[in-house]
Short mmCIF file of C-alpha atoms and ligand atoms in Angstrom, two decimals:
data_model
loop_
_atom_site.label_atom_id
_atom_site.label_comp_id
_atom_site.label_asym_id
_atom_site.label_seq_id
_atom_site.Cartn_x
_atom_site.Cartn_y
_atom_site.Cartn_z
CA UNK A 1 93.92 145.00 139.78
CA UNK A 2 96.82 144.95 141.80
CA UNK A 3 100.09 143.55 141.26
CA UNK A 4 100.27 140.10 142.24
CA UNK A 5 104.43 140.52 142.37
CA UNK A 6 105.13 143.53 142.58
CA UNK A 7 108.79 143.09 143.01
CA UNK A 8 108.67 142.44 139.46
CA UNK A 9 109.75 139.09 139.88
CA UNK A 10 107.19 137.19 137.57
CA UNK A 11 107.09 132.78 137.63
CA UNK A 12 107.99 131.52 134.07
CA UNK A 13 105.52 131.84 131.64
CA UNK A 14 104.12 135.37 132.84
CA UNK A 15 105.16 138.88 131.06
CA UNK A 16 105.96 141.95 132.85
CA UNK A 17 104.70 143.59 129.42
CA UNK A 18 101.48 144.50 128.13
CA UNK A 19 102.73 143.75 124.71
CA UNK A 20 102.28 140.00 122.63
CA UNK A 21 105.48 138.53 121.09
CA UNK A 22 105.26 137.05 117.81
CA UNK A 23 104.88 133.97 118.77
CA UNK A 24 101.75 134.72 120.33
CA UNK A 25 100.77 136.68 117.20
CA UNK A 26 101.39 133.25 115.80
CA UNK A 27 98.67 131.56 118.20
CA UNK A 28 96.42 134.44 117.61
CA UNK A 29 96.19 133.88 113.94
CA UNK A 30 95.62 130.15 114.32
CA UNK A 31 93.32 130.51 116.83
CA UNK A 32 91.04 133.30 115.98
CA UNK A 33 88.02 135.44 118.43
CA UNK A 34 84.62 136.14 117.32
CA UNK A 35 83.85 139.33 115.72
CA UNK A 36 81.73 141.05 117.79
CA UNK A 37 79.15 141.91 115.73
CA UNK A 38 78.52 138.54 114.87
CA UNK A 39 76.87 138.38 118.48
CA UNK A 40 73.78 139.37 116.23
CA UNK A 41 73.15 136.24 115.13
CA UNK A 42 71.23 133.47 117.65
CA UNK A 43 73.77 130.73 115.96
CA UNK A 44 77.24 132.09 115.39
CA UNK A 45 78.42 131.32 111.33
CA UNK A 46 80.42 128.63 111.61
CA UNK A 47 83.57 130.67 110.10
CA UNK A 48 82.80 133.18 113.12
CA UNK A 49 82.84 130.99 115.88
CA UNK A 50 86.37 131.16 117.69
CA UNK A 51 88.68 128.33 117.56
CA UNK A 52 91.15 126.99 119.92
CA UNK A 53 93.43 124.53 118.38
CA UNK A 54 96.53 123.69 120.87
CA UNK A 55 98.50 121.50 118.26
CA UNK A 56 97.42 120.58 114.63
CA UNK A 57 94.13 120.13 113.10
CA UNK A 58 94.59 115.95 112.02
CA UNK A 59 93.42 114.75 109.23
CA UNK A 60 90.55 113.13 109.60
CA UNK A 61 88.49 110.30 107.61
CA UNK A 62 84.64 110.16 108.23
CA UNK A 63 84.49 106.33 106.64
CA UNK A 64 87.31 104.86 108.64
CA UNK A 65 87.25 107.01 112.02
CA UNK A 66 86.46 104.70 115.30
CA UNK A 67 85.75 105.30 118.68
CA UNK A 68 86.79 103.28 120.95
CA UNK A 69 85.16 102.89 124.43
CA UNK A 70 87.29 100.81 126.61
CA UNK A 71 89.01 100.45 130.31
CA UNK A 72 86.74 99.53 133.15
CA UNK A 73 84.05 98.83 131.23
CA UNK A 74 82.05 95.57 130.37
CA UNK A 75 81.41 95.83 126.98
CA UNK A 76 84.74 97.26 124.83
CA UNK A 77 83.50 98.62 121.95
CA UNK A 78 84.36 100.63 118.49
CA UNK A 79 82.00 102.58 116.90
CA UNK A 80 81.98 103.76 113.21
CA UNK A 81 80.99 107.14 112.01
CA UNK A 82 77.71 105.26 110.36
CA UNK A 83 77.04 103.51 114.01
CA UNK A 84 77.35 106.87 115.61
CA UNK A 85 74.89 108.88 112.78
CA UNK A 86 72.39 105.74 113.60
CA UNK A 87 72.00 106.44 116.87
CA UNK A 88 69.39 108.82 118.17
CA UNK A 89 70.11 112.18 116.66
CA UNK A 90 70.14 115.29 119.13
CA UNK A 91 70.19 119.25 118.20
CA UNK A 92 71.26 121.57 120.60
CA UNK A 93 72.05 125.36 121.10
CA UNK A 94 75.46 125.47 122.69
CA UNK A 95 77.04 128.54 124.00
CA UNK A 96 81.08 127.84 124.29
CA UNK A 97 83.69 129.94 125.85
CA UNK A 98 87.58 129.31 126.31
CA UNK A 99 88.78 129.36 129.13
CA UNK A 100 91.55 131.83 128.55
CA UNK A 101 89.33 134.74 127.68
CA UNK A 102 90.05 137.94 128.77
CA UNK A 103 93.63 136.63 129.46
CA UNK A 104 95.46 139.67 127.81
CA UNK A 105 93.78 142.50 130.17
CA UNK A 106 95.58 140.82 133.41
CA UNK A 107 98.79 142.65 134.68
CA UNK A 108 101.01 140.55 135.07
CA UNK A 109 100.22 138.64 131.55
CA UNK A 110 99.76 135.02 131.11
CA UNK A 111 101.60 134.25 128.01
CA UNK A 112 99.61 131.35 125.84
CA UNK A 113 96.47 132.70 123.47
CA UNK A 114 96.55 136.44 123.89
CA UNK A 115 92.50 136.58 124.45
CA UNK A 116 90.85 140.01 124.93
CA UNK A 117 86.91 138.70 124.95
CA UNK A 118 86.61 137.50 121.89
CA UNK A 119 86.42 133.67 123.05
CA UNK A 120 82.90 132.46 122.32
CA UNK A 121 80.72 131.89 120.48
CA UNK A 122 77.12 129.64 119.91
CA UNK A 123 76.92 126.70 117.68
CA UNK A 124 73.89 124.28 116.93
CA UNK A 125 75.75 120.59 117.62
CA UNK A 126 74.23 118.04 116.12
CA UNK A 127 75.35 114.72 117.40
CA UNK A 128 74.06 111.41 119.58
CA UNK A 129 73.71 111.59 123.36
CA UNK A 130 76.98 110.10 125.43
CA UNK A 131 75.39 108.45 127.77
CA UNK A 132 73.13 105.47 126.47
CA UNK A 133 76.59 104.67 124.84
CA UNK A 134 78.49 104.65 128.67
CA UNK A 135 75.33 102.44 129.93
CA UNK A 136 76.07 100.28 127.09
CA UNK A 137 79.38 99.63 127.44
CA UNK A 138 78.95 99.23 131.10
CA UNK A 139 81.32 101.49 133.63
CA UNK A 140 82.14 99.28 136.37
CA UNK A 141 82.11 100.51 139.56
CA UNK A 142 85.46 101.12 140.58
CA UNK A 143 85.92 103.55 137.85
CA UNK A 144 85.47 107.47 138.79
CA UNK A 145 86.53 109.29 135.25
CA UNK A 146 86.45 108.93 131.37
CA UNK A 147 89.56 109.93 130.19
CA UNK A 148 88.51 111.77 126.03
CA UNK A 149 91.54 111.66 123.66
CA UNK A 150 91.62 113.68 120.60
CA UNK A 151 93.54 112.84 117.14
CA UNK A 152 96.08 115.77 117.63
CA UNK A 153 99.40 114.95 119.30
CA UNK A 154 101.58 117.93 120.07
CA UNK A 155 104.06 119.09 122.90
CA UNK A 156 103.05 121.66 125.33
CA UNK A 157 105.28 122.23 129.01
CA UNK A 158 107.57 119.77 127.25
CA UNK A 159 105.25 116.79 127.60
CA UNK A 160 104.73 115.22 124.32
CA UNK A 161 100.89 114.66 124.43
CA UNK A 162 98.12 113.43 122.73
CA UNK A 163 94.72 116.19 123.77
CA UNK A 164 93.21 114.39 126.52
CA UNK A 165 90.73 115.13 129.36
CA UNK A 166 88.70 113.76 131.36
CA UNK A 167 85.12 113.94 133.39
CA UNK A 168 83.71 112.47 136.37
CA UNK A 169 81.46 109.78 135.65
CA UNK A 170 78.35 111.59 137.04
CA UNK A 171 79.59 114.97 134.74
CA UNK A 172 79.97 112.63 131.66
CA UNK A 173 76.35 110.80 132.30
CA UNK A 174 74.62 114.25 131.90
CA UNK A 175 71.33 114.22 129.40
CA UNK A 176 73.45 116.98 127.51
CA UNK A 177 76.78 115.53 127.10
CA UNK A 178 76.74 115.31 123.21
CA UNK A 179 79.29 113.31 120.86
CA UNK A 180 78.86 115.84 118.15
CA UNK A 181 79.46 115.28 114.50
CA UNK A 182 77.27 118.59 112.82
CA UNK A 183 77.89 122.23 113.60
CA UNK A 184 74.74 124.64 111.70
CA UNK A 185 73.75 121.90 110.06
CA UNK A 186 76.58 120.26 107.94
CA UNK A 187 79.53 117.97 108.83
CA UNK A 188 81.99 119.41 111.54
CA UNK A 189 84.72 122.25 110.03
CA UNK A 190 88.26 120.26 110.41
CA UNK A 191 88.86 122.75 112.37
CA UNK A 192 85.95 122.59 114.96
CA UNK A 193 86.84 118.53 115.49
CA UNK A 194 85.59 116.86 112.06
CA UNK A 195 84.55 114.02 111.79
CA UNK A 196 83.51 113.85 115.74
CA UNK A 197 83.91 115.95 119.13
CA UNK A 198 82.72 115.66 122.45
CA UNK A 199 80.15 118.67 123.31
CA UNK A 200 80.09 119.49 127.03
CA UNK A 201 77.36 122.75 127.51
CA UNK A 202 78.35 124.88 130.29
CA UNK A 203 81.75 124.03 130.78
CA UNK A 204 84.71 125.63 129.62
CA UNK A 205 85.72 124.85 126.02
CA UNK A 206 88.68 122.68 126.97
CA UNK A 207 86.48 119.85 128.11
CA UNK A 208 84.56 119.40 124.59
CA UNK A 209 87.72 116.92 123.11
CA UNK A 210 87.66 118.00 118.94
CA UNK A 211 88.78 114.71 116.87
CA UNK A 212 87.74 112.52 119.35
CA UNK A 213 89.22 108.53 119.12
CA UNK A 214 89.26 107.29 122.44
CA UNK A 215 86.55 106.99 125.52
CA UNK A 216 88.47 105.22 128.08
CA UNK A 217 87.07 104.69 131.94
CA UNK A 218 89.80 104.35 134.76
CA UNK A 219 89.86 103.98 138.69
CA UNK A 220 92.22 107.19 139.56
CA UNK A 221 91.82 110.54 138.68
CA UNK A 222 93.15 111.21 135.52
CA UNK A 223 96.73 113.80 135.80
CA UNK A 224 97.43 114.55 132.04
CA UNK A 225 99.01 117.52 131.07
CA UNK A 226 95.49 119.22 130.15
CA UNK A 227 93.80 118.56 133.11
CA UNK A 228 96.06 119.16 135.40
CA UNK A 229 97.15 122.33 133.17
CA UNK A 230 93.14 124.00 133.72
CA UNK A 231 93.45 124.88 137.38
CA UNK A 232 93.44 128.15 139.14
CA UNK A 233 96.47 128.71 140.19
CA UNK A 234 98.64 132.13 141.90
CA UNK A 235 102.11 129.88 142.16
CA UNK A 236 103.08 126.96 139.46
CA UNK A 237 104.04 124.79 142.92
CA UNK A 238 100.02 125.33 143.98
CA UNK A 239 97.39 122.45 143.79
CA UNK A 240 94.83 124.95 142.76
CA UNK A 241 91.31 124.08 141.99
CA UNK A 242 90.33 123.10 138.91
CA UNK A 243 88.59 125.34 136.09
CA UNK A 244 85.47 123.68 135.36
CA UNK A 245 81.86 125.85 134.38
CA UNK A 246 81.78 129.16 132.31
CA UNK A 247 81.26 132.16 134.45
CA UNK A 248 78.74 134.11 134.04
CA UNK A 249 79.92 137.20 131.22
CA UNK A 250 77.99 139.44 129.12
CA UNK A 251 79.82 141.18 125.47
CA UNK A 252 78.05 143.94 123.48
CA UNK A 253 78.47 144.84 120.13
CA UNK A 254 80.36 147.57 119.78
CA UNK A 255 78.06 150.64 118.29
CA UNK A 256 78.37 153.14 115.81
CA UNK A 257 81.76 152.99 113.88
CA UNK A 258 85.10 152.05 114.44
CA UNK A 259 88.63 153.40 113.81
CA UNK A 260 90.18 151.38 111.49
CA UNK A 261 93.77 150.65 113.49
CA UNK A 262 92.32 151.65 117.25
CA UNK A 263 88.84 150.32 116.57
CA UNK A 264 87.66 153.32 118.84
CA UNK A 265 84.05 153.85 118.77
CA UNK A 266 82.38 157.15 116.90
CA UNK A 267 78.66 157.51 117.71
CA UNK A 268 75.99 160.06 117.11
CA UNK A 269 74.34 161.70 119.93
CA UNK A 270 70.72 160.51 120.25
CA UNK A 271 68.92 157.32 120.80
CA UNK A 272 71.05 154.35 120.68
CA UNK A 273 70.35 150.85 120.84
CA UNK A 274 72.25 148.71 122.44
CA UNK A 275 72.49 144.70 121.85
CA UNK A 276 74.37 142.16 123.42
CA UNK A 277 74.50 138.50 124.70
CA UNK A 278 74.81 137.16 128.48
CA UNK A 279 75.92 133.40 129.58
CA UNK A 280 76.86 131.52 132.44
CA UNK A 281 77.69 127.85 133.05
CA UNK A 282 76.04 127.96 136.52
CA UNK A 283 72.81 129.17 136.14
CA UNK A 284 70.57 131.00 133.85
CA UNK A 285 71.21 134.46 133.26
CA UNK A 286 69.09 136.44 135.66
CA UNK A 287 69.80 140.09 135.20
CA UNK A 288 72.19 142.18 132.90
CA UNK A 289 72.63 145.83 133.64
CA UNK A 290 74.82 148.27 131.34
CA UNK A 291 76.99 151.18 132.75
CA UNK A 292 78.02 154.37 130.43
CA UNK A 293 80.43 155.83 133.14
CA UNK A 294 83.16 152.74 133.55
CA UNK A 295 80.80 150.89 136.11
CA UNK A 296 79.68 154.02 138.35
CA UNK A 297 76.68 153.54 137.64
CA UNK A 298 74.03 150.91 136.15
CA UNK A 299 70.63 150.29 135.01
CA UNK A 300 68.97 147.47 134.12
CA UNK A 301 68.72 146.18 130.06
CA UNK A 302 65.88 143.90 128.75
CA UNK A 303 66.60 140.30 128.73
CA UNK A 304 65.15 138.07 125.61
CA UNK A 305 64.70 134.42 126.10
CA UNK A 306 67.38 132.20 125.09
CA UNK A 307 66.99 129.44 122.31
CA UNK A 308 68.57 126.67 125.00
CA UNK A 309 69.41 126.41 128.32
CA UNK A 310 72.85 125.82 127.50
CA UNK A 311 73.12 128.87 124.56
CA UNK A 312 73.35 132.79 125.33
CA UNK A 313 70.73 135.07 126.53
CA UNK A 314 70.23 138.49 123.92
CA UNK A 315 69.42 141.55 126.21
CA UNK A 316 68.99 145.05 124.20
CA UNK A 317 69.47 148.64 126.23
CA UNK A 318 68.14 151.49 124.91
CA UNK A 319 71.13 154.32 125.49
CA UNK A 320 70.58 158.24 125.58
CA UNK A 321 73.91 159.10 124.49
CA UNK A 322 74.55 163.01 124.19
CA UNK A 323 78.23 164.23 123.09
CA UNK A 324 81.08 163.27 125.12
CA UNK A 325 83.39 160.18 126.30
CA UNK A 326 81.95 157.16 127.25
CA UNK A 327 82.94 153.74 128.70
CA UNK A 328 80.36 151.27 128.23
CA UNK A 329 79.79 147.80 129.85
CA UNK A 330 77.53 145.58 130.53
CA UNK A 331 77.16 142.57 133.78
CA UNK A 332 75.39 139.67 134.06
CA UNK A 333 74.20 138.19 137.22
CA UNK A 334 73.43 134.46 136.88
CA UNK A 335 70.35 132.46 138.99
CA UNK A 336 73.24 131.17 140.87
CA UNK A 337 74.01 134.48 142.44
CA UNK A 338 77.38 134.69 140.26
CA UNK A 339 78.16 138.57 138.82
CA UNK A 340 80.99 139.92 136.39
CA UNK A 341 83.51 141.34 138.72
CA UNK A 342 84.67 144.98 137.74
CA UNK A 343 88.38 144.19 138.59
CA UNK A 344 89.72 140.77 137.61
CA UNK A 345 91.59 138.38 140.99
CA UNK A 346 94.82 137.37 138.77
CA UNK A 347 95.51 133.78 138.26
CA UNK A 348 99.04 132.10 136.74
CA UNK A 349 97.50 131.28 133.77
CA UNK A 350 95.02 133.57 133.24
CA UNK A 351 92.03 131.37 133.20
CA UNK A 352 87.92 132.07 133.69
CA UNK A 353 88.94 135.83 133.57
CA UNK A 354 85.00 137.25 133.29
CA UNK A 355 85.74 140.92 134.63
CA UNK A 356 83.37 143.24 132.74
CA UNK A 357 83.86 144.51 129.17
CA UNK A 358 84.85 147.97 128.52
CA UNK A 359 83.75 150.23 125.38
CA UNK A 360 85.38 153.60 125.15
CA UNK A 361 83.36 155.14 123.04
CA UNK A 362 82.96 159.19 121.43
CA UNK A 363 79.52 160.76 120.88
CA UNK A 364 79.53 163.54 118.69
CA UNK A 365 77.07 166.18 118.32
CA UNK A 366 74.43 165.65 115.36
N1 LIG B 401 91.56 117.52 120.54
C1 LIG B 401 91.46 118.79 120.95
N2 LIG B 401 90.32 119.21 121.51
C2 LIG B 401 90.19 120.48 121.93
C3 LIG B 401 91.27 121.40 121.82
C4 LIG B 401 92.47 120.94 121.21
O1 LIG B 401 93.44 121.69 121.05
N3 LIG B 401 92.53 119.63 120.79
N4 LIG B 401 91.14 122.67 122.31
C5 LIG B 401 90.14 122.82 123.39
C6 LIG B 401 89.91 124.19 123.78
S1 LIG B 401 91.05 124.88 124.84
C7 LIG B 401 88.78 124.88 123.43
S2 LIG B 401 88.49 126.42 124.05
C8 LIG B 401 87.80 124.29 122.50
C9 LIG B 401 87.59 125.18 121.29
O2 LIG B 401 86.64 124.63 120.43
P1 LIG B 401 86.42 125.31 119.00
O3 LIG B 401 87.77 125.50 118.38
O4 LIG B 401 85.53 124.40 118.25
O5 LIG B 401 85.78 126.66 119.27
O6 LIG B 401 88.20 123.00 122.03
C10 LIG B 401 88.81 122.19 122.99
N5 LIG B 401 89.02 120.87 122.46
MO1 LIG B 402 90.32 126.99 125.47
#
């Protein structure tokens, strides 16, 4: 990767260092990754799944929470927990991904949640579809985005904030937009947005609003911190484009054994086999090859079906490994065309950062 300022000269809010403060410790522990080896399971355990929590969880009250639908709309309305769990009742397979991941490996360093690639994880929502609600209410024409607002209130780039987003009509009208109130099968963790979230497969995590209140449709494009926060930016006085659909990115689980404090890989020489999930948010995963010699070379693994067309794709390599040092990784290719990149193009805040994994790993002799 080369140095996007190499005069040393970083913008605010970028570290020359390769080393996390404490107060990004702090975020870390808050906001934990995945393990790994939990990408064994189809549905991540809900205590495995990562989190990304910007401010407080709020407390939240299933029997008096209300969503309100309002702005350019026809029909106001307020709907209870028990309207919303009387609605038609959807289950989906949802692969989500924050858009920081992979944040920590850039040079210089974005400093917010110190991601490696640990980001993700797959959940089965449960929750009512978002759009017969919209066409209920009745969008009037002149609006062109629903503004989501979450519970949690917080200050961020000193603007005191409630967490709010917003869609395009046409990308909130989607069959698959889900207002979510189940993750595996029982009510929503506090932390993951109880008692209801909005579910957005294929985008970025940021867009799924957790302890969702508000639904409100309005006639400009909506400039709150968070949205205009998510674009890809090299200068904080760019426009940038905004950060939108998950990249396509493939993780493995790490094999053999690790060190406890370097979590360096031991394996024994012989047969290995390899496992791993793949996922994009603009098209299916087509291909995933694996490279043992830090992306000299690659071959192609075998791809499993997927449980969803929104949730990962399992792919399994069988590896020949025979004593030595290793650097494993895996890409995905998407039907879109989209592959991992091998070397990361840096952005200010260090968003959508899909550059290939990297395993060092030691074989020793049997
Ligand atoms: N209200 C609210 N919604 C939120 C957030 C938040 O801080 N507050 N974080 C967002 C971000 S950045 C991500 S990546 C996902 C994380 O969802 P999870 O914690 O359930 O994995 O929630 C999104 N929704
Ligand atoms: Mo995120």
């Amino acid at each position: 990767m080369t140095d996007p300022f190499p005069a040393g000269d970083v913008p605010e809010g970028v570290s020359a260092s390769a080393d996390v403060s404490i107060e990004e410790l702090q975020l870390s522990l808050r906001n934990h990754g995945m393990h790994l080896e939990g990408l064994r399971y189809d549905v991540t355990p809900a205590g495995m799944h990562y989190l990304l929590i910007h401010f407080d969880v709020p407390e939240g009250d299933d029997a008096t929470w209300l969503l309100t639908v309002d702005g350019l709309v026809d029909t106001a309305m307020a709907l209870s927990m028990a309207d919303l769990r009387s609605r038609p009742r959807v289950t989906v397979q949802v692969t989500m991904e924050c858009a920081g991941n992979g944040r920590a490996r850039l040079t210089p360093r974005p400093i917010s949640q110190p991601w490696l690639t640990e980001a993700i994880g797959t959940a089965e929502w449960t929750g009512t579809p978002l759009r017969p609600i919209l066409e209920e209410a009745g969008v009037q024409d002149d609006a062109v985005e629903l503004v989501f607002t979450g519970a949690d209130r917080g200050i961020q780039g000193d603007v005191e904030q409630d967490y709010q987003r917003s869609l395009a009509i046409s990308d909130a009208m989607r069959q698959e937009v889900l207002l979510v109130y189940e993750m595996n099968g029982a009510p929503l963790p506090p932390q993951h947005g109880f008692p209801l979230r909005l579910v957005v497969p294929g985008w970025y995590g940021m867009t799924s609003v957790k302890w969702l209140t508000g639904i409100t449709a309005v006639a400009e494009p909506f400039e709150g911190f968070q949205q205009t926060a998510y674009r890809f930016r090299q200068r904080p006085e760019d426009e940038g484009e905004p950060v939108t659909r998950m990249r396509p990115r493939s993780l493995m689980i790490p094999p053999g054994i690790p060190d406890f404090l370097t979590r360096r890989r031991f394996v024994d020489a012989g047969t290995v086999e390899l496992r791993g999930r793949a996922w994009s948010g603009t098209g299916p995963i087509e291909r995933v090859e694996v490279s043992a010699d830090a992306g000299a070379s690659w071959a192609d693994a075998r791809l499993g079906r997927p449980a969803s067309p929104y949730a990962w794709t399992p792919w399994t390599f069988t590896w020949d490994a025979s004593p030595g040092q290793y650097e494993l990784s895996p890409r995905a290719t998407d039907a879109g065309g989209n592959t991992q990149p091998l070397e990361q193009p840096w952005n200010l805040h260090g968003f959508a950062n899909n550059s290939v994994q990297r395993v060092p790993v030691e074989v020793r002799a049997r």
